[in-house]
mmCIF file of C-alpha atoms in Angstrom:
data_model
loop_
_atom_site.group_PDB
_atom_site.id
_atom_site.type_symbol
_atom_site.label_atom_id
_atom_site.label_comp_id
_atom_site.label_asym_id
_atom_site.label_seq_id
_atom_site.Cartn_x
_atom_site.Cartn_y
_atom_site.Cartn_z
ATOM 1 C CA UNK A 1 -0.001 -0.135 -0.082
ATOM 2 C CA UNK A 2 1.373 3.363 -1.056
ATOM 3 C CA UNK A 3 2.444 5.894 1.817
ATOM 4 C CA UNK A 4 2.222 9.482 1.384
ATOM 5 C CA UNK A 5 4.024 11.367 4.542
ATOM 6 C CA UNK A 6 3.096 15.158 5.549
ATOM 7 C CA UNK A 7 5.135 17.531 7.493
ATOM 8 C CA UNK A 8 4.741 20.827 9.030
ATOM 9 C CA UNK A 9 2.657 21.806 10.995
ATOM 10 C CA UNK A 10 0.072 23.251 9.136
ATOM 11 C CA UNK A 11 0.163 20.684 6.706
ATOM 12 C CA UNK A 12 -0.629 17.915 8.900
ATOM 13 C CA UNK A 13 -3.391 19.833 10.699
ATOM 14 C CA UNK A 14 -5.429 20.820 8.038
ATOM 15 C CA UNK A 15 -5.008 17.085 6.559
ATOM 16 C CA UNK A 16 -6.388 15.796 9.734
ATOM 17 C CA UNK A 17 -8.988 18.512 9.732
ATOM 18 C CA UNK A 18 -10.424 17.287 6.059
ATOM 19 C CA UNK A 19 -9.915 13.581 7.495
ATOM 20 C CA UNK A 20 -12.048 14.149 10.163
ATOM 21 C CA UNK A 21 -14.796 16.097 8.617
ATOM 22 C CA UNK A 22 -15.028 13.606 6.064
ATOM 23 C CA UNK A 23 -13.947 10.042 7.049
ATOM 24 C CA UNK A 24 -12.774 7.878 4.401
ATOM 25 C CA UNK A 25 -12.487 4.507 5.210
ATOM 26 C CA UNK A 26 -10.262 3.354 2.633
ATOM 27 C CA UNK A 27 -7.199 5.709 4.157
ATOM 28 C CA UNK A 28 -5.362 4.169 6.792
ATOM 29 C CA UNK A 29 -3.780 7.554 9.191
ATOM 30 C CA UNK A 30 -0.564 7.684 11.557
ATOM 31 C CA UNK A 31 0.634 10.382 13.145
ATOM 32 C CA UNK A 32 4.716 10.125 14.420
ATOM 33 C CA UNK A 33 5.519 12.355 16.803
ATOM 34 C CA UNK A 34 8.554 12.952 19.033
ATOM 35 C CA UNK A 35 8.984 15.266 21.915
ATOM 36 C CA UNK A 36 5.810 17.427 21.663
ATOM 37 C CA UNK A 37 5.895 21.303 22.201
ATOM 38 C CA UNK A 38 2.383 23.007 22.484
ATOM 39 C CA UNK A 39 1.859 22.824 19.052
ATOM 40 C CA UNK A 40 2.113 19.430 18.651
ATOM 41 C CA UNK A 41 0.221 18.012 21.566
ATOM 42 C CA UNK A 42 -2.505 20.333 19.644
ATOM 43 C CA UNK A 43 -2.531 18.299 16.777
ATOM 44 C CA UNK A 44 -2.030 14.906 18.896
ATOM 45 C CA UNK A 45 -4.955 15.793 20.433
ATOM 46 C CA UNK A 46 -6.938 16.838 17.063
ATOM 47 C CA UNK A 47 -5.973 13.007 15.765
ATOM 48 C CA UNK A 48 -6.618 10.980 18.943
ATOM 49 C CA UNK A 49 -10.293 12.846 18.911
ATOM 50 C CA UNK A 50 -10.477 11.639 15.245
ATOM 51 C CA UNK A 51 -9.488 8.104 16.684
ATOM 52 C CA UNK A 52 -6.118 8.152 14.365
ATOM 53 C CA UNK A 53 -3.184 6.282 16.430
ATOM 54 C CA UNK A 54 -0.491 8.424 17.730
ATOM 55 C CA UNK A 55 2.770 6.248 17.735
ATOM 56 C CA UNK A 56 5.959 7.756 19.961
ATOM 57 C CA UNK A 57 9.608 7.797 17.669
ATOM 58 C CA UNK A 58 13.501 8.491 18.302
ATOM 59 C CA UNK A 59 14.475 12.149 16.624
ATOM 60 C CA UNK A 60 16.691 9.890 15.011
ATOM 61 C CA UNK A 61 13.624 7.413 13.628
ATOM 62 C CA UNK A 62 11.586 10.570 12.960
ATOM 63 C CA UNK A 63 14.414 11.783 10.776
ATOM 64 C CA UNK A 64 14.849 8.402 8.827
ATOM 65 C CA UNK A 65 10.898 7.803 8.174
ATOM 66 C CA UNK A 66 11.187 11.442 6.409
ATOM 67 C CA UNK A 67 15.120 11.006 4.446
ATOM 68 C CA UNK A 68 12.996 10.095 1.210
ATOM 69 C CA UNK A 69 11.413 13.852 0.985
ATOM 70 C CA UNK A 70 12.799 16.934 -0.985
ATOM 71 C CA UNK A 71 15.333 18.666 1.553
ATOM 72 C CA UNK A 72 12.728 21.510 1.818
ATOM 73 C CA UNK A 73 10.108 18.822 3.515
ATOM 74 C CA UNK A 74 12.846 17.246 6.119
ATOM 75 C CA UNK A 75 12.207 19.998 8.592
ATOM 76 C CA UNK A 76 9.202 17.918 10.688
ATOM 77 C CA UNK A 77 9.129 19.862 13.998
ATOM 78 C CA UNK A 78 8.551 17.024 15.647
ATOM 79 C CA UNK A 79 5.683 15.468 14.181
ATOM 80 C CA UNK A 80 5.026 13.276 10.742
ATOM 81 C CA UNK A 81 1.443 12.524 9.005
ATOM 82 C CA UNK A 82 1.464 8.769 7.566
ATOM 83 C CA UNK A 83 -1.449 8.415 4.904
ATOM 84 C CA UNK A 84 -1.913 4.818 3.356
ATOM 85 C CA UNK A 85 -4.378 4.345 0.404
ATOM 86 C CA UNK A 86 -4.019 8.000 -0.942
ATOM 87 C CA UNK A 87 -4.232 8.031 -4.422
ATOM 88 C CA UNK A 88 -1.286 10.420 -5.852
ATOM 89 C CA UNK A 89 -3.232 12.993 -7.554
ATOM 90 C CA UNK A 90 -4.705 15.524 -5.798
ATOM 91 C CA UNK A 91 -7.434 14.482 -3.032
ATOM 92 C CA UNK A 92 -9.206 17.738 -4.552
ATOM 93 C CA UNK A 93 -9.288 16.989 -7.976
ATOM 94 C CA UNK A 94 -12.991 17.574 -9.204
ATOM 95 C CA UNK A 95 -13.996 16.468 -12.783
ATOM 96 C CA UNK A 96 -14.084 20.214 -14.856
ATOM 97 C CA UNK A 97 -17.851 19.258 -16.598
ATOM 98 C CA UNK A 98 -19.091 18.597 -13.575
ATOM 99 C CA UNK A 99 -17.971 21.222 -11.602
ATOM 100 C CA UNK A 100 -19.348 23.832 -14.109
ATOM 101 C CA UNK A 101 -22.691 22.418 -13.946
ATOM 102 C CA UNK A 102 -22.482 23.125 -10.370
ATOM 103 C CA UNK A 103 -20.924 26.280 -10.266
ATOM 104 C CA UNK A 104 -22.354 29.163 -8.646
ATOM 105 C CA UNK A 105 -23.477 32.464 -9.727
ATOM 106 C CA UNK A 106 -20.387 34.502 -8.484
ATOM 107 C CA UNK A 107 -17.510 32.366 -9.299
ATOM 108 C CA UNK A 108 -13.400 32.788 -9.577
ATOM 109 C CA UNK A 109 -11.315 30.052 -11.354
ATOM 110 C CA UNK A 110 -7.918 30.030 -11.997
ATOM 111 C CA UNK A 111 -5.860 28.717 -14.922
ATOM 112 C CA UNK A 112 -2.114 27.645 -14.497
ATOM 113 C CA UNK A 113 -0.204 27.467 -17.795
ATOM 114 C CA UNK A 114 3.524 26.562 -17.539
ATOM 115 C CA UNK A 115 3.361 27.378 -13.760
ATOM 116 C CA UNK A 116 5.779 24.085 -12.480
ATOM 117 C CA UNK A 117 6.878 25.097 -9.770
ATOM 118 C CA UNK A 118 5.453 23.094 -6.535
ATOM 119 C CA UNK A 119 6.488 25.811 -4.192
ATOM 120 C CA UNK A 120 4.991 28.557 -6.626
ATOM 121 C CA UNK A 121 1.672 26.253 -7.446
ATOM 122 C CA UNK A 122 1.255 25.632 -3.271
ATOM 123 C CA UNK A 123 1.876 29.375 -2.680
ATOM 124 C CA UNK A 124 -1.061 29.965 -5.198
ATOM 125 C CA UNK A 125 -3.353 27.426 -3.698
ATOM 126 C CA UNK A 126 -3.227 28.884 -0.170
ATOM 127 C CA UNK A 127 -4.160 32.646 -1.586
ATOM 128 C CA UNK A 128 -6.669 30.570 -3.657
ATOM 129 C CA UNK A 129 -8.106 29.444 -0.006
ATOM 130 C CA UNK A 130 -7.322 33.192 1.759
ATOM 131 C CA UNK A 131 -9.563 35.103 -1.205
ATOM 132 C CA UNK A 132 -11.913 32.748 -2.433
ATOM 133 C CA UNK A 133 -11.153 30.890 -5.389
ATOM 134 C CA UNK A 134 -13.672 28.487 -6.653
ATOM 135 C CA UNK A 135 -11.407 26.256 -8.698
ATOM 136 C CA UNK A 136 -7.774 25.935 -9.530
ATOM 137 C CA UNK A 137 -7.181 24.524 -13.166
ATOM 138 C CA UNK A 138 -4.082 22.959 -14.171
ATOM 139 C CA UNK A 139 -2.698 20.986 -17.391
ATOM 140 C CA UNK A 140 -2.784 17.564 -17.751
ATOM 141 C CA UNK A 141 1.318 17.571 -18.486
ATOM 142 C CA UNK A 142 1.849 19.339 -15.305
ATOM 143 C CA UNK A 143 -0.780 17.593 -12.721
ATOM 144 C CA UNK A 144 1.426 17.409 -10.110
ATOM 145 C CA UNK A 145 0.956 13.519 -9.739
ATOM 146 C CA UNK A 146 4.837 13.352 -8.797
ATOM 147 C CA UNK A 147 4.408 12.468 -4.849
ATOM 148 C CA UNK A 148 7.365 14.390 -3.988
ATOM 149 C CA UNK A 149 5.999 17.290 -5.628
ATOM 150 C CA UNK A 150 2.400 16.870 -3.814
ATOM 151 C CA UNK A 151 4.253 16.824 -0.262
ATOM 152 C CA UNK A 152 6.267 20.151 -1.647
ATOM 153 C CA UNK A 153 2.514 21.617 -2.335
ATOM 154 C CA UNK A 154 0.916 20.873 1.029
ATOM 155 C CA UNK A 155 4.085 22.315 2.618
ATOM 156 C CA UNK A 156 4.091 25.201 0.692
ATOM 157 C CA UNK A 157 -0.032 25.822 1.050
ATOM 158 C CA UNK A 158 0.127 25.710 4.438
ATOM 159 C CA UNK A 159 -2.211 23.497 4.337
ATOM 160 C CA UNK A 160 -4.670 24.713 2.391
ATOM 161 C CA UNK A 161 -4.497 22.151 -0.414
ATOM 162 C CA UNK A 162 -6.664 19.974 1.636
ATOM 163 C CA UNK A 163 -9.368 22.347 1.032
ATOM 164 C CA UNK A 164 -9.103 24.270 -2.595
ATOM 165 C CA UNK A 165 -10.797 22.656 -5.178
ATOM 166 C CA UNK A 166 -8.543 21.704 -8.240
ATOM 167 C CA UNK A 167 -9.226 20.103 -11.804
ATOM 168 C CA UNK A 168 -6.777 18.816 -14.104
ATOM 169 C CA UNK A 169 -7.958 18.917 -17.925
ATOM 170 C CA UNK A 170 -6.356 18.489 -21.129
ATOM 171 C CA UNK A 171 -6.455 21.415 -22.967
ATOM 172 C CA UNK A 172 -6.191 25.048 -21.367
ATOM 173 C CA UNK A 173 -7.294 26.554 -24.505
ATOM 174 C CA UNK A 174 -10.628 24.314 -24.648
ATOM 175 C CA UNK A 175 -11.084 24.965 -21.058
ATOM 176 C CA UNK A 176 -10.898 28.582 -21.297
ATOM 177 C CA UNK A 177 -13.326 28.539 -24.326
ATOM 178 C CA UNK A 178 -15.899 26.493 -22.359
ATOM 179 C CA UNK A 179 -15.654 28.512 -19.736
ATOM 180 C CA UNK A 180 -16.513 31.871 -22.125
ATOM 181 C CA UNK A 181 -19.460 29.928 -23.406
ATOM 182 C CA UNK A 182 -20.744 29.591 -19.729
ATOM 183 C CA UNK A 183 -20.871 32.893 -18.740
ATOM 184 C CA UNK A 184 -17.146 33.348 -17.808
ATOM 185 C CA UNK A 185 -14.903 36.527 -18.673
ATOM 186 C CA UNK A 186 -11.634 35.369 -18.859
ATOM 187 C CA UNK A 187 -8.513 37.811 -17.986
ATOM 188 C CA UNK A 188 -4.634 37.286 -18.933
ATOM 189 C CA UNK A 189 -2.217 38.329 -16.216
ATOM 190 C CA UNK A 190 0.286 40.167 -18.471
ATOM 191 C CA UNK A 191 2.539 43.505 -17.922
ATOM 192 C CA UNK A 192 0.976 44.415 -20.762
ATOM 193 C CA UNK A 193 -2.625 44.541 -20.081
ATOM 194 C CA UNK A 194 -4.843 47.041 -18.754
ATOM 195 C CA UNK A 195 -3.587 48.429 -15.184
ATOM 196 C CA UNK A 196 -5.480 46.112 -12.506
ATOM 197 C CA UNK A 197 -6.764 49.933 -10.709
ATOM 198 C CA UNK A 198 -9.078 49.930 -13.371
ATOM 199 C CA UNK A 199 -10.283 46.616 -14.228
ATOM 200 C CA UNK A 200 -13.550 45.767 -12.846
ATOM 201 C CA UNK A 201 -14.069 41.619 -12.401
ATOM 202 C CA UNK A 202 -16.853 40.121 -13.900
ATOM 203 C CA UNK A 203 -19.285 37.969 -11.671
ATOM 204 C CA UNK A 204 -17.908 34.965 -13.182
ATOM 205 C CA UNK A 205 -14.210 35.666 -13.336
ATOM 206 C CA UNK A 206 -11.280 33.626 -15.040
ATOM 207 C CA UNK A 207 -7.934 34.385 -14.520
ATOM 208 C CA UNK A 208 -4.634 32.855 -16.640
ATOM 209 C CA UNK A 209 -1.619 32.868 -15.145
ATOM 210 C CA UNK A 210 1.401 32.073 -16.820
ATOM 211 C CA UNK A 211 5.539 31.320 -15.813
ATOM 212 C CA UNK A 212 7.331 34.549 -15.718
ATOM 213 C CA UNK A 213 9.936 32.565 -18.134
ATOM 214 C CA UNK A 214 7.409 31.542 -20.805
ATOM 215 C CA UNK A 215 4.039 33.219 -20.153
ATOM 216 C CA UNK A 216 0.866 32.444 -21.449
ATOM 217 C CA UNK A 217 0.649 30.403 -24.570
ATOM 218 C CA UNK A 218 -0.500 32.394 -27.609
ATOM 219 C CA UNK A 219 -3.293 30.528 -28.144
ATOM 220 C CA UNK A 220 -4.286 30.495 -24.999
ATOM 221 C CA UNK A 221 -3.683 33.900 -24.466
ATOM 222 C CA UNK A 222 -5.606 34.493 -28.013
ATOM 223 C CA UNK A 223 -8.679 32.785 -26.201
ATOM 224 C CA UNK A 224 -8.465 35.310 -23.346
ATOM 225 C CA UNK A 225 -11.092 38.720 -23.501
ATOM 226 C CA UNK A 226 -8.532 40.698 -22.241
ATOM 227 C CA UNK A 227 -5.579 41.221 -20.387
ATOM 228 C CA UNK A 228 -4.735 42.587 -16.809
ATOM 229 C CA UNK A 229 -1.619 44.379 -15.421
ATOM 230 C CA UNK A 230 -0.096 44.512 -11.810
ATOM 231 C CA UNK A 231 1.135 48.563 -11.773
ATOM 232 C CA UNK A 232 4.606 48.375 -9.831
ATOM 233 C CA UNK A 233 7.431 50.761 -9.258
ATOM 234 C CA UNK A 234 10.375 48.297 -8.954
ATOM 235 C CA UNK A 235 13.666 47.929 -10.455
ATOM 236 C CA UNK A 236 13.425 43.852 -11.884
ATOM 237 C CA UNK A 237 11.064 43.038 -14.643
ATOM 238 C CA UNK A 238 8.525 41.535 -12.635
ATOM 239 C CA UNK A 239 6.739 39.803 -9.540
ATOM 240 C CA UNK A 240 6.546 36.291 -8.627
ATOM 241 C CA UNK A 241 3.724 34.527 -10.235
ATOM 242 C CA UNK A 242 2.782 33.114 -7.176
ATOM 243 C CA UNK A 243 3.001 36.873 -5.723
ATOM 244 C CA UNK A 244 1.175 38.000 -8.925
ATOM 245 C CA UNK A 245 -1.722 35.629 -8.352
ATOM 246 C CA UNK A 246 -2.194 36.293 -4.909
ATOM 247 C CA UNK A 247 -2.644 40.186 -5.795
ATOM 248 C CA UNK A 248 -5.019 39.404 -8.478
ATOM 249 C CA UNK A 249 -7.014 37.254 -6.375
ATOM 250 C CA UNK A 250 -7.155 39.636 -3.694
ATOM 251 C CA UNK A 251 -8.468 42.513 -5.950
ATOM 252 C CA UNK A 252 -11.135 40.032 -7.066
ATOM 253 C CA UNK A 253 -12.192 38.817 -3.216
ATOM 254 C CA UNK A 254 -12.039 42.400 -2.595
ATOM 255 C CA UNK A 255 -14.271 43.666 -5.200
ATOM 256 C CA UNK A 256 -16.940 41.012 -4.252
ATOM 257 C CA UNK A 257 -18.053 42.567 -1.556
#
């Protein structure tokens, strides 16, 4: 049976909360810990209330358990969550067509094109959670199916990956077109676009983000209704994609009040 490991207080705590709110009998969760401090004790209490076994290990054994993880995920802070029987793909994967049938009248979709760094994806997921994005769309060729990527994303998102809906699609351009056909206005994030302060986001909004290196692909960019830029005053070329996504999602969230 495959085993996924989660480290970091936020990632572990939110994964436990998700399990407790939606029990999945096919999964086997175990918490491993060492020298519990106040934060670890709080997480252990949460696990015990959900009848999840908690096993104490030595520091050396806990270090050994996370040795196969990426370097950034090995800093376990004294607690590790093991999940057996979990599919390697995101637990919050939803079918795009089905989601579209049930999507709310006021919805925000974020599409990521060529954003491959799992740290950026994790940070973007955190912003999606904080600013109420309805759905994150990523291409099939970048579906984060790699187990190590999942662990980095879970840590970088500070646990938000347990809550944000994600859809993996085979063709981003076609997906954007379908969204337009269903009442969405599609905005491409681009340095040459309309300044953000002059944009009034539509009730159904889709924002497309490209990587800092490659930007948005030509066909996808041509499908967008308009482009939006973030005015800056710095000396470097552009914002990091995760920071830019956070700014755009915040403004969309602010305008929804």
